[in-house]
PDB file of C-alpha atoms in Angstrom:
ATOM      1  CA  ASP A 129      73.022 150.163  99.941  1.00  0.00           C
ATOM      2  CA  ALA A 130      76.423 151.048 101.331  1.00  0.00           C
ATOM      3  CA  GLY A 131      77.034 154.638 102.180  1.00  0.00           C
ATOM      4  CA  VAL A 132      80.331 156.467 101.938  1.00  0.00           C
ATOM      5  CA  THR A 133      83.167 154.523 103.490  1.00  0.00           C
ATOM      6  CA  GLN A 134      86.593 155.751 104.529  1.00  0.00           C
ATOM      7  CA  SER A 135      89.754 154.042 105.678  1.00  0.00           C
ATOM      8  CA  PRO A 136      91.540 153.975 107.952  1.00  0.00           C
ATOM      9  CA  THR A 137      89.458 155.230 110.869  1.00  0.00           C
ATOM     10  CA  HIS A 138      92.407 156.573 112.783  1.00  0.00           C
ATOM     11  CA  LEU A 139      96.005 157.220 111.827  1.00  0.00           C
ATOM     12  CA  ILE A 140      99.064 158.447 113.700  1.00  0.00           C
ATOM     13  CA  LYS A 141     102.049 159.809 111.786  1.00  0.00           C
ATOM     14  CA  THR A 142     105.117 161.866 112.566  1.00  0.00           C
ATOM     15  CA  ARG A 143     106.154 165.157 111.039  1.00  0.00           C
ATOM     16  CA  GLY A 144     107.641 164.857 107.570  1.00  0.00           C
ATOM     17  CA  GLN A 145     105.944 161.575 106.760  1.00  0.00           C
ATOM     18  CA  GLN A 146     103.463 160.988 103.985  1.00  0.00           C
ATOM     19  CA  VAL A 147      99.927 159.652 104.371  1.00  0.00           C
ATOM     20  CA  THR A 148      97.238 158.223 102.079  1.00  0.00           C
ATOM     21  CA  LEU A 149      93.570 158.248 102.995  1.00  0.00           C
ATOM     22  CA  ARG A 150      90.932 156.313 101.064  1.00  0.00           C
ATOM     23  CA  CYS A 151      87.284 156.867 100.254  1.00  0.00           C
ATOM     24  CA  SER A 152      84.611 154.810  98.508  1.00  0.00           C
ATOM     25  CA  PRO A 153      81.576 156.813  97.402  1.00  0.00           C
ATOM     26  CA  LYS A 154      77.958 155.932  97.931  1.00  0.00           C
ATOM     27  CA  SER A 155      76.641 153.512  95.342  1.00  0.00           C
ATOM     28  CA  GLY A 156      75.617 155.395  92.199  1.00  0.00           C
ATOM     29  CA  HIS A 157      77.695 158.486  92.950  1.00  0.00           C
ATOM     30  CA  ASP A 158      80.491 159.608  90.670  1.00  0.00           C
ATOM     31  CA  THR A 159      81.962 162.658  92.402  1.00  0.00           C
ATOM     32  CA  VAL A 160      84.144 162.764  95.488  1.00  0.00           C
ATOM     33  CA  SER A 161      85.007 165.804  97.581  1.00  0.00           C
ATOM     34  CA  TRP A 162      87.503 165.972 100.426  1.00  0.00           C
ATOM     35  CA  TYR A 163      87.305 168.219 103.473  1.00  0.00           C
ATOM     36  CA  GLN A 164      89.644 168.920 106.370  1.00  0.00           C
ATOM     37  CA  GLN A 165      88.087 169.589 109.765  1.00  0.00           C
ATOM     38  CA  ALA A 166      90.407 170.864 112.471  1.00  0.00           C
ATOM     39  CA  LEU A 167      89.308 170.425 116.064  1.00  0.00           C
ATOM     40  CA  GLY A 168      86.511 172.824 116.980  1.00  0.00           C
ATOM     41  CA  GLN A 169      86.103 174.185 113.459  1.00  0.00           C
ATOM     42  CA  GLY A 170      83.885 173.608 110.486  1.00  0.00           C
ATOM     43  CA  PRO A 171      85.084 171.492 107.562  1.00  0.00           C
ATOM     44  CA  GLN A 172      87.166 173.210 104.891  1.00  0.00           C
ATOM     45  CA  PHE A 173      87.025 172.152 101.265  1.00  0.00           C
ATOM     46  CA  ILE A 174      90.250 170.618  99.923  1.00  0.00           C
ATOM     47  CA  PHE A 175      89.332 169.465  96.405  1.00  0.00           C
ATOM     48  CA  GLN A 176      86.802 167.618  94.291  1.00  0.00           C
ATOM     49  CA  TYR A 177      87.254 164.819  91.764  1.00  0.00           C
ATOM     50  CA  TYR A 178      85.085 163.789  88.852  1.00  0.00           C
ATOM     51  CA  GLU A 179      86.018 161.568  85.910  1.00  0.00           C
ATOM     52  CA  GLU A 180      89.421 161.035  87.502  1.00  0.00           C
ATOM     53  CA  GLU A 181      90.254 164.737  87.296  1.00  0.00           C
ATOM     54  CA  GLU A 182      90.535 167.401  89.957  1.00  0.00           C
ATOM     55  CA  ARG A 183      87.690 169.808  89.173  1.00  0.00           C
ATOM     56  CA  GLN A 184      87.946 172.362  91.933  1.00  0.00           C
ATOM     57  CA  ARG A 185      90.418 173.085  94.661  1.00  0.00           C
ATOM     58  CA  GLY A 186      90.282 174.979  97.925  1.00  0.00           C
ATOM     59  CA  ASN A 187      93.056 176.965  99.534  1.00  0.00           C
ATOM     60  CA  PHE A 188      95.407 174.089 100.326  1.00  0.00           C
ATOM     61  CA  PRO A 189      99.090 173.734  99.407  1.00  0.00           C
ATOM     62  CA  ASP A 190     100.423 171.334  96.799  1.00  0.00           C
ATOM     63  CA  ARG A 191     101.377 168.920  99.583  1.00  0.00           C
ATOM     64  CA  PHE A 192      97.754 167.865  99.360  1.00  0.00           C
ATOM     65  CA  SER A 193      97.052 165.795  96.282  1.00  0.00           C
ATOM     66  CA  GLY A 194      94.446 163.308  95.240  1.00  0.00           C
ATOM     67  CA  HIS A 195      93.396 160.705  92.805  1.00  0.00           C
ATOM     68  CA  GLN A 196      90.178 159.181  91.591  1.00  0.00           C
ATOM     69  CA  PHE A 197      89.974 155.682  90.186  1.00  0.00           C
ATOM     70  CA  PRO A 198      87.715 154.331  87.410  1.00  0.00           C
ATOM     71  CA  ASN A 199      85.407 152.829  90.056  1.00  0.00           C
ATOM     72  CA  TYR A 200      84.962 156.384  91.464  1.00  0.00           C
ATOM     73  CA  SER A 201      86.837 155.680  94.693  1.00  0.00           C
ATOM     74  CA  SER A 202      89.369 158.274  95.700  1.00  0.00           C
ATOM     75  CA  GLU A 203      92.582 158.799  97.637  1.00  0.00           C
ATOM     76  CA  LEU A 204      93.873 161.838  99.452  1.00  0.00           C
ATOM     77  CA  ASN A 205      97.643 162.094  99.804  1.00  0.00           C
ATOM     78  CA  VAL A 206      99.441 164.482 102.102  1.00  0.00           C
ATOM     79  CA  ASN A 207     103.234 164.835 101.865  1.00  0.00           C
ATOM     80  CA  ALA A 208     105.681 166.309 104.365  1.00  0.00           C
ATOM     81  CA  LEU A 209     103.186 166.222 107.190  1.00  0.00           C
ATOM     82  CA  LEU A 210     103.046 169.145 109.601  1.00  0.00           C
ATOM     83  CA  LEU A 211     101.622 169.236 113.095  1.00  0.00           C
ATOM     84  CA  GLY A 212      98.869 171.500 111.729  1.00  0.00           C
ATOM     85  CA  ASP A 213      97.677 168.730 109.426  1.00  0.00           C
ATOM     86  CA  SER A 214      96.194 166.940 112.426  1.00  0.00           C
ATOM     87  CA  ALA A 215      92.471 166.893 111.735  1.00  0.00           C
ATOM     88  CA  LEU A 216      89.440 164.862 110.801  1.00  0.00           C
ATOM     89  CA  TYR A 217      89.443 164.278 107.055  1.00  0.00           C
ATOM     90  CA  LEU A 218      85.987 163.881 105.599  1.00  0.00           C
ATOM     91  CA  CYS A 219      85.084 162.474 102.241  1.00  0.00           C
ATOM     92  CA  ALA A 220      81.757 163.318 100.606  1.00  0.00           C
ATOM     93  CA  SER A 221      80.214 161.803  97.510  1.00  0.00           C
ATOM     94  CA  SER A 222      77.618 163.200  95.168  1.00  0.00           C
ATOM     95  CA  LEU A 223      76.384 163.090  91.601  1.00  0.00           C
ATOM     96  CA  TRP A 224      78.034 165.387  89.095  1.00  0.00           C
ATOM     97  CA  ASP A 225      75.670 168.285  88.486  1.00  0.00           C
ATOM     98  CA  THR A 226      74.747 167.920  84.835  1.00  0.00           C
ATOM     99  CA  THR A 227      72.222 170.770  84.945  1.00  0.00           C
ATOM    100  CA  GLN A 228      75.182 173.133  84.957  1.00  0.00           C
ATOM    101  CA  LYS A 229      73.340 175.505  87.217  1.00  0.00           C
ATOM    102  CA  SER A 230      71.952 174.047  90.373  1.00  0.00           C
ATOM    103  CA  SER A 231      72.445 174.935  93.960  1.00  0.00           C
ATOM    104  CA  TYR A 232      71.134 171.593  95.220  1.00  0.00           C
ATOM    105  CA  ASN A 233      73.629 168.805  95.071  1.00  0.00           C
ATOM    106  CA  GLU A 234      73.461 166.860  98.277  1.00  0.00           C
ATOM    107  CA  GLN A 235      76.760 165.490  99.414  1.00  0.00           C
ATOM    108  CA  PHE A 236      76.778 162.375 101.561  1.00  0.00           C
ATOM    109  CA  PHE A 237      79.610 162.292 104.053  1.00  0.00           C
ATOM    110  CA  GLY A 238      81.634 159.381 105.297  1.00  0.00           C
ATOM    111  CA  PRO A 239      82.621 158.842 108.939  1.00  0.00           C
ATOM    112  CA  GLY A 240      86.014 160.441 108.408  1.00  0.00           C
ATOM    113  CA  THR A 241      89.631 159.565 109.105  1.00  0.00           C
ATOM    114  CA  ARG A 242      91.161 161.121 112.178  1.00  0.00           C
ATOM    115  CA  LEU A 243      94.805 161.945 111.470  1.00  0.00           C
ATOM    116  CA  THR A 244      97.172 162.796 114.291  1.00  0.00           C
ATOM    117  CA  VAL A 245     100.613 164.159 113.445  1.00  0.00           C
ATOM    118  CA  LEU A 246     103.186 163.961 116.237  1.00  0.00           C
TER     119      LEU A 246
ATOM    120  CA  ALA B 531      83.434 185.883  98.757  1.00  0.00           C
ATOM    121  CA  GLN B 532      81.128 183.382 100.342  1.00  0.00           C
ATOM    122  CA  LYS B 533      80.906 183.371 104.094  1.00  0.00           C
ATOM    123  CA  ILE B 534      78.814 181.586 106.710  1.00  0.00           C
ATOM    124  CA  THR B 535      78.583 182.965 110.235  1.00  0.00           C
ATOM    125  CA  GLN B 536      77.302 181.081 113.256  1.00  0.00           C
ATOM    126  CA  THR B 537      77.485 183.291 116.322  1.00  0.00           C
ATOM    127  CA  GLN B 538      76.459 180.754 118.971  1.00  0.00           C
ATOM    128  CA  PRO B 539      79.420 178.544 119.921  1.00  0.00           C
ATOM    129  CA  GLY B 540      77.294 176.572 122.363  1.00  0.00           C
ATOM    130  CA  MET B 541      73.714 176.280 123.573  1.00  0.00           C
ATOM    131  CA  PHE B 542      71.969 174.429 126.380  1.00  0.00           C
ATOM    132  CA  VAL B 543      68.287 173.582 125.991  1.00  0.00           C
ATOM    133  CA  GLN B 544      65.828 171.659 128.128  1.00  0.00           C
ATOM    134  CA  GLU B 545      64.473 168.460 126.606  1.00  0.00           C
ATOM    135  CA  LYS B 546      61.175 168.920 124.698  1.00  0.00           C
ATOM    136  CA  GLU B 547      61.759 172.641 124.219  1.00  0.00           C
ATOM    137  CA  ALA B 548      62.161 174.193 120.780  1.00  0.00           C
ATOM    138  CA  VAL B 549      65.558 175.610 119.849  1.00  0.00           C
ATOM    139  CA  THR B 550      66.734 178.028 117.172  1.00  0.00           C
ATOM    140  CA  LEU B 551      70.283 177.904 115.835  1.00  0.00           C
ATOM    141  CA  ASP B 552      71.381 181.085 114.105  1.00  0.00           C
ATOM    142  CA  CYS B 553      73.079 181.343 110.734  1.00  0.00           C
ATOM    143  CA  THR B 554      73.849 184.302 108.516  1.00  0.00           C
ATOM    144  CA  TYR B 555      75.506 184.124 105.135  1.00  0.00           C
ATOM    145  CA  ASP B 556      77.112 186.354 102.571  1.00  0.00           C
ATOM    146  CA  THR B 557      77.219 185.804  98.841  1.00  0.00           C
ATOM    147  CA  SER B 558      77.013 187.868  95.690  1.00  0.00           C
ATOM    148  CA  ASP B 559      75.421 185.091  93.657  1.00  0.00           C
ATOM    149  CA  PRO B 560      71.615 185.306  93.359  1.00  0.00           C
ATOM    150  CA  SER B 561      71.383 181.526  93.134  1.00  0.00           C
ATOM    151  CA  TYR B 562      72.626 179.475  96.054  1.00  0.00           C
ATOM    152  CA  GLY B 563      71.688 176.666  98.401  1.00  0.00           C
ATOM    153  CA  LEU B 564      71.766 176.539 102.156  1.00  0.00           C
ATOM    154  CA  PHE B 565      72.256 173.375 104.167  1.00  0.00           C
ATOM    155  CA  TRP B 566      72.241 172.323 107.785  1.00  0.00           C
ATOM    156  CA  TYR B 567      74.277 169.358 108.945  1.00  0.00           C
ATOM    157  CA  LYS B 568      74.429 167.577 112.289  1.00  0.00           C
ATOM    158  CA  GLN B 569      77.710 166.126 113.489  1.00  0.00           C
ATOM    159  CA  PRO B 570      77.539 163.774 116.486  1.00  0.00           C
ATOM    160  CA  SER B 571      80.632 162.915 118.463  1.00  0.00           C
ATOM    161  CA  SER B 572      81.237 160.021 116.053  1.00  0.00           C
ATOM    162  CA  GLY B 573      82.270 162.596 113.440  1.00  0.00           C
ATOM    163  CA  GLU B 574      79.963 161.794 110.545  1.00  0.00           C
ATOM    164  CA  MET B 575      78.175 164.759 108.959  1.00  0.00           C
ATOM    165  CA  ILE B 576      74.441 164.092 108.724  1.00  0.00           C
ATOM    166  CA  PHE B 577      72.371 166.125 106.266  1.00  0.00           C
ATOM    167  CA  LEU B 578      69.299 167.670 107.906  1.00  0.00           C
ATOM    168  CA  ILE B 579      67.651 170.170 105.616  1.00  0.00           C
ATOM    169  CA  TYR B 580      68.108 172.211 102.435  1.00  0.00           C
ATOM    170  CA  GLN B 581      66.799 175.598 101.286  1.00  0.00           C
ATOM    171  CA  GLY B 582      67.246 176.968  97.781  1.00  0.00           C
ATOM    172  CA  SER B 583      67.556 180.699  97.296  1.00  0.00           C
ATOM    173  CA  TYR B 584      64.533 180.772  94.987  1.00  0.00           C
ATOM    174  CA  ASP B 585      62.336 178.593  97.159  1.00  0.00           C
ATOM    175  CA  GLN B 586      59.266 180.546  98.178  1.00  0.00           C
ATOM    176  CA  GLN B 587      58.479 178.550 101.275  1.00  0.00           C
ATOM    177  CA  ASN B 588      60.640 177.650 104.238  1.00  0.00           C
ATOM    178  CA  ALA B 589      61.958 174.110 104.119  1.00  0.00           C
ATOM    179  CA  THR B 590      60.738 171.574 106.658  1.00  0.00           C
ATOM    180  CA  GLU B 591      61.900 168.029 107.408  1.00  0.00           C
ATOM    181  CA  GLY B 592      60.135 166.399 110.323  1.00  0.00           C
ATOM    182  CA  ARG B 593      61.138 168.246 113.484  1.00  0.00           C
ATOM    183  CA  TYR B 594      63.517 170.486 111.543  1.00  0.00           C
ATOM    184  CA  SER B 595      62.523 173.690 109.810  1.00  0.00           C
ATOM    185  CA  LEU B 596      64.612 176.391 108.224  1.00  0.00           C
ATOM    186  CA  ASN B 597      63.602 180.000 108.864  1.00  0.00           C
ATOM    187  CA  PHE B 598      64.802 181.613 105.649  1.00  0.00           C
ATOM    188  CA  GLN B 599      64.908 185.405 105.585  1.00  0.00           C
ATOM    189  CA  LYS B 600      66.506 186.281 102.284  1.00  0.00           C
ATOM    190  CA  ALA B 601      66.661 190.045 102.708  1.00  0.00           C
ATOM    191  CA  ARG B 602      68.463 189.621 106.016  1.00  0.00           C
ATOM    192  CA  LYS B 603      70.609 186.790 104.632  1.00  0.00           C
ATOM    193  CA  SER B 604      69.739 184.533 107.493  1.00  0.00           C
ATOM    194  CA  ALA B 605      68.897 180.822 107.529  1.00  0.00           C
ATOM    195  CA  ASN B 606      68.165 179.777 111.071  1.00  0.00           C
ATOM    196  CA  LEU B 607      67.482 176.145 111.956  1.00  0.00           C
ATOM    197  CA  VAL B 608      64.541 175.465 114.245  1.00  0.00           C
ATOM    198  CA  ILE B 609      64.307 172.135 116.042  1.00  0.00           C
ATOM    199  CA  SER B 610      60.932 171.528 117.614  1.00  0.00           C
ATOM    200  CA  ALA B 611      60.473 169.325 120.694  1.00  0.00           C
ATOM    201  CA  SER B 612      64.167 168.701 121.247  1.00  0.00           C
ATOM    202  CA  GLN B 613      65.366 165.238 122.244  1.00  0.00           C
ATOM    203  CA  LEU B 614      68.462 164.014 124.070  1.00  0.00           C
ATOM    204  CA  GLY B 615      69.710 162.567 120.788  1.00  0.00           C
ATOM    205  CA  ASP B 616      69.799 166.052 119.305  1.00  0.00           C
ATOM    206  CA  SER B 617      72.927 166.831 121.329  1.00  0.00           C
ATOM    207  CA  ALA B 618      75.631 167.386 118.691  1.00  0.00           C
ATOM    208  CA  MET B 619      77.476 170.001 116.657  1.00  0.00           C
ATOM    209  CA  TYR B 620      75.342 171.728 114.049  1.00  0.00           C
ATOM    210  CA  PHE B 621      76.808 173.322 110.952  1.00  0.00           C
ATOM    211  CA  CYS B 622      75.225 175.767 108.573  1.00  0.00           C
ATOM    212  CA  ALA B 623      76.641 175.557 105.059  1.00  0.00           C
ATOM    213  CA  MET B 624      76.216 177.091 101.622  1.00  0.00           C
ATOM    214  CA  ARG B 625      76.781 176.117  98.035  1.00  0.00           C
ATOM    215  CA  GLU B 626      76.671 178.650  95.264  1.00  0.00           C
ATOM    216  CA  ALA B 627      75.150 177.711  91.942  1.00  0.00           C
ATOM    217  CA  THR B 628      77.587 178.224  89.133  1.00  0.00           C
ATOM    218  CA  TYR B 629      77.883 177.311  85.513  1.00  0.00           C
ATOM    219  CA  SER B 630      80.569 174.905  86.498  1.00  0.00           C
ATOM    220  CA  SER B 631      79.367 171.578  87.727  1.00  0.00           C
ATOM    221  CA  ALA B 632      82.117 171.516  90.294  1.00  0.00           C
ATOM    222  CA  SER B 633      80.750 172.359  93.666  1.00  0.00           C
ATOM    223  CA  LYS B 634      82.110 172.988  97.093  1.00  0.00           C
ATOM    224  CA  ILE B 635      80.276 173.589 100.298  1.00  0.00           C
ATOM    225  CA  ILE B 636      81.349 176.369 102.628  1.00  0.00           C
ATOM    226  CA  PHE B 637      80.717 175.628 106.301  1.00  0.00           C
ATOM    227  CA  GLY B 638      80.251 177.850 109.308  1.00  0.00           C
ATOM    228  CA  SER B 639      82.138 177.310 112.548  1.00  0.00           C
ATOM    229  CA  GLY B 640      79.288 175.382 114.124  1.00  0.00           C
ATOM    230  CA  THR B 641      77.106 175.485 117.229  1.00  0.00           C
ATOM    231  CA  ARG B 642      77.365 172.832 119.911  1.00  0.00           C
ATOM    232  CA  LEU B 643      73.872 171.998 121.121  1.00  0.00           C
ATOM    233  CA  SER B 644      73.432 170.223 124.440  1.00  0.00           C
ATOM    234  CA  ILE B 645      70.021 168.950 125.505  1.00  0.00           C
ATOM    235  CA  ARG B 646      69.371 168.710 129.244  1.00  0.00           C
ATOM    236  CA  PRO B 647      67.034 165.939 130.509  1.00  0.00           C
TER     237      PRO B 647
END
């Protein structure tokens, strides 16, 4: 049973460029969340996708956008890269919480993509 | 607003000793979940343990236990009989229960645990 996979592992870009990161969720999962983790900090929530729609978004500018495909995989796109976008980008998959009120919804994380912006 | 606070940036512990990693949280929602994750140098976040706000007993998973003190809003992680492989970053995190199925996890700033042989 494959876990969450992400590609590429590492990426180097220059300021102003655009980047696309990819994530395949754990088998059986239908929801993908993206997090940005700057060096020495905890992950910060970017957004979450379910049924190919963005369901919730953190405090990130519109330069950050995403997409979810019918097979539940997801992409994170960042336009006009800034030096401050250098970080580890983590993808997490889970099952959509159909109980409508549950605090337990374990998210399984992938190994991350380390983005360096020069 | 939700907030997770981890006040120990780094800790050194002798192998086989028990260690407690501190975590306090702030939320106005009566229903929430607390998580601890381990992040080795490889970068992957590994789920360790979960505690629901209505759970009567402290959660335990093998060598990990969560000391949940609801009135004090603390959720400390206790690792018994530490091992060299426990050296990593540890994050406390919280998810609020809402009537929306969308969920996000709020993380603390982490504690770097180093186990000495």
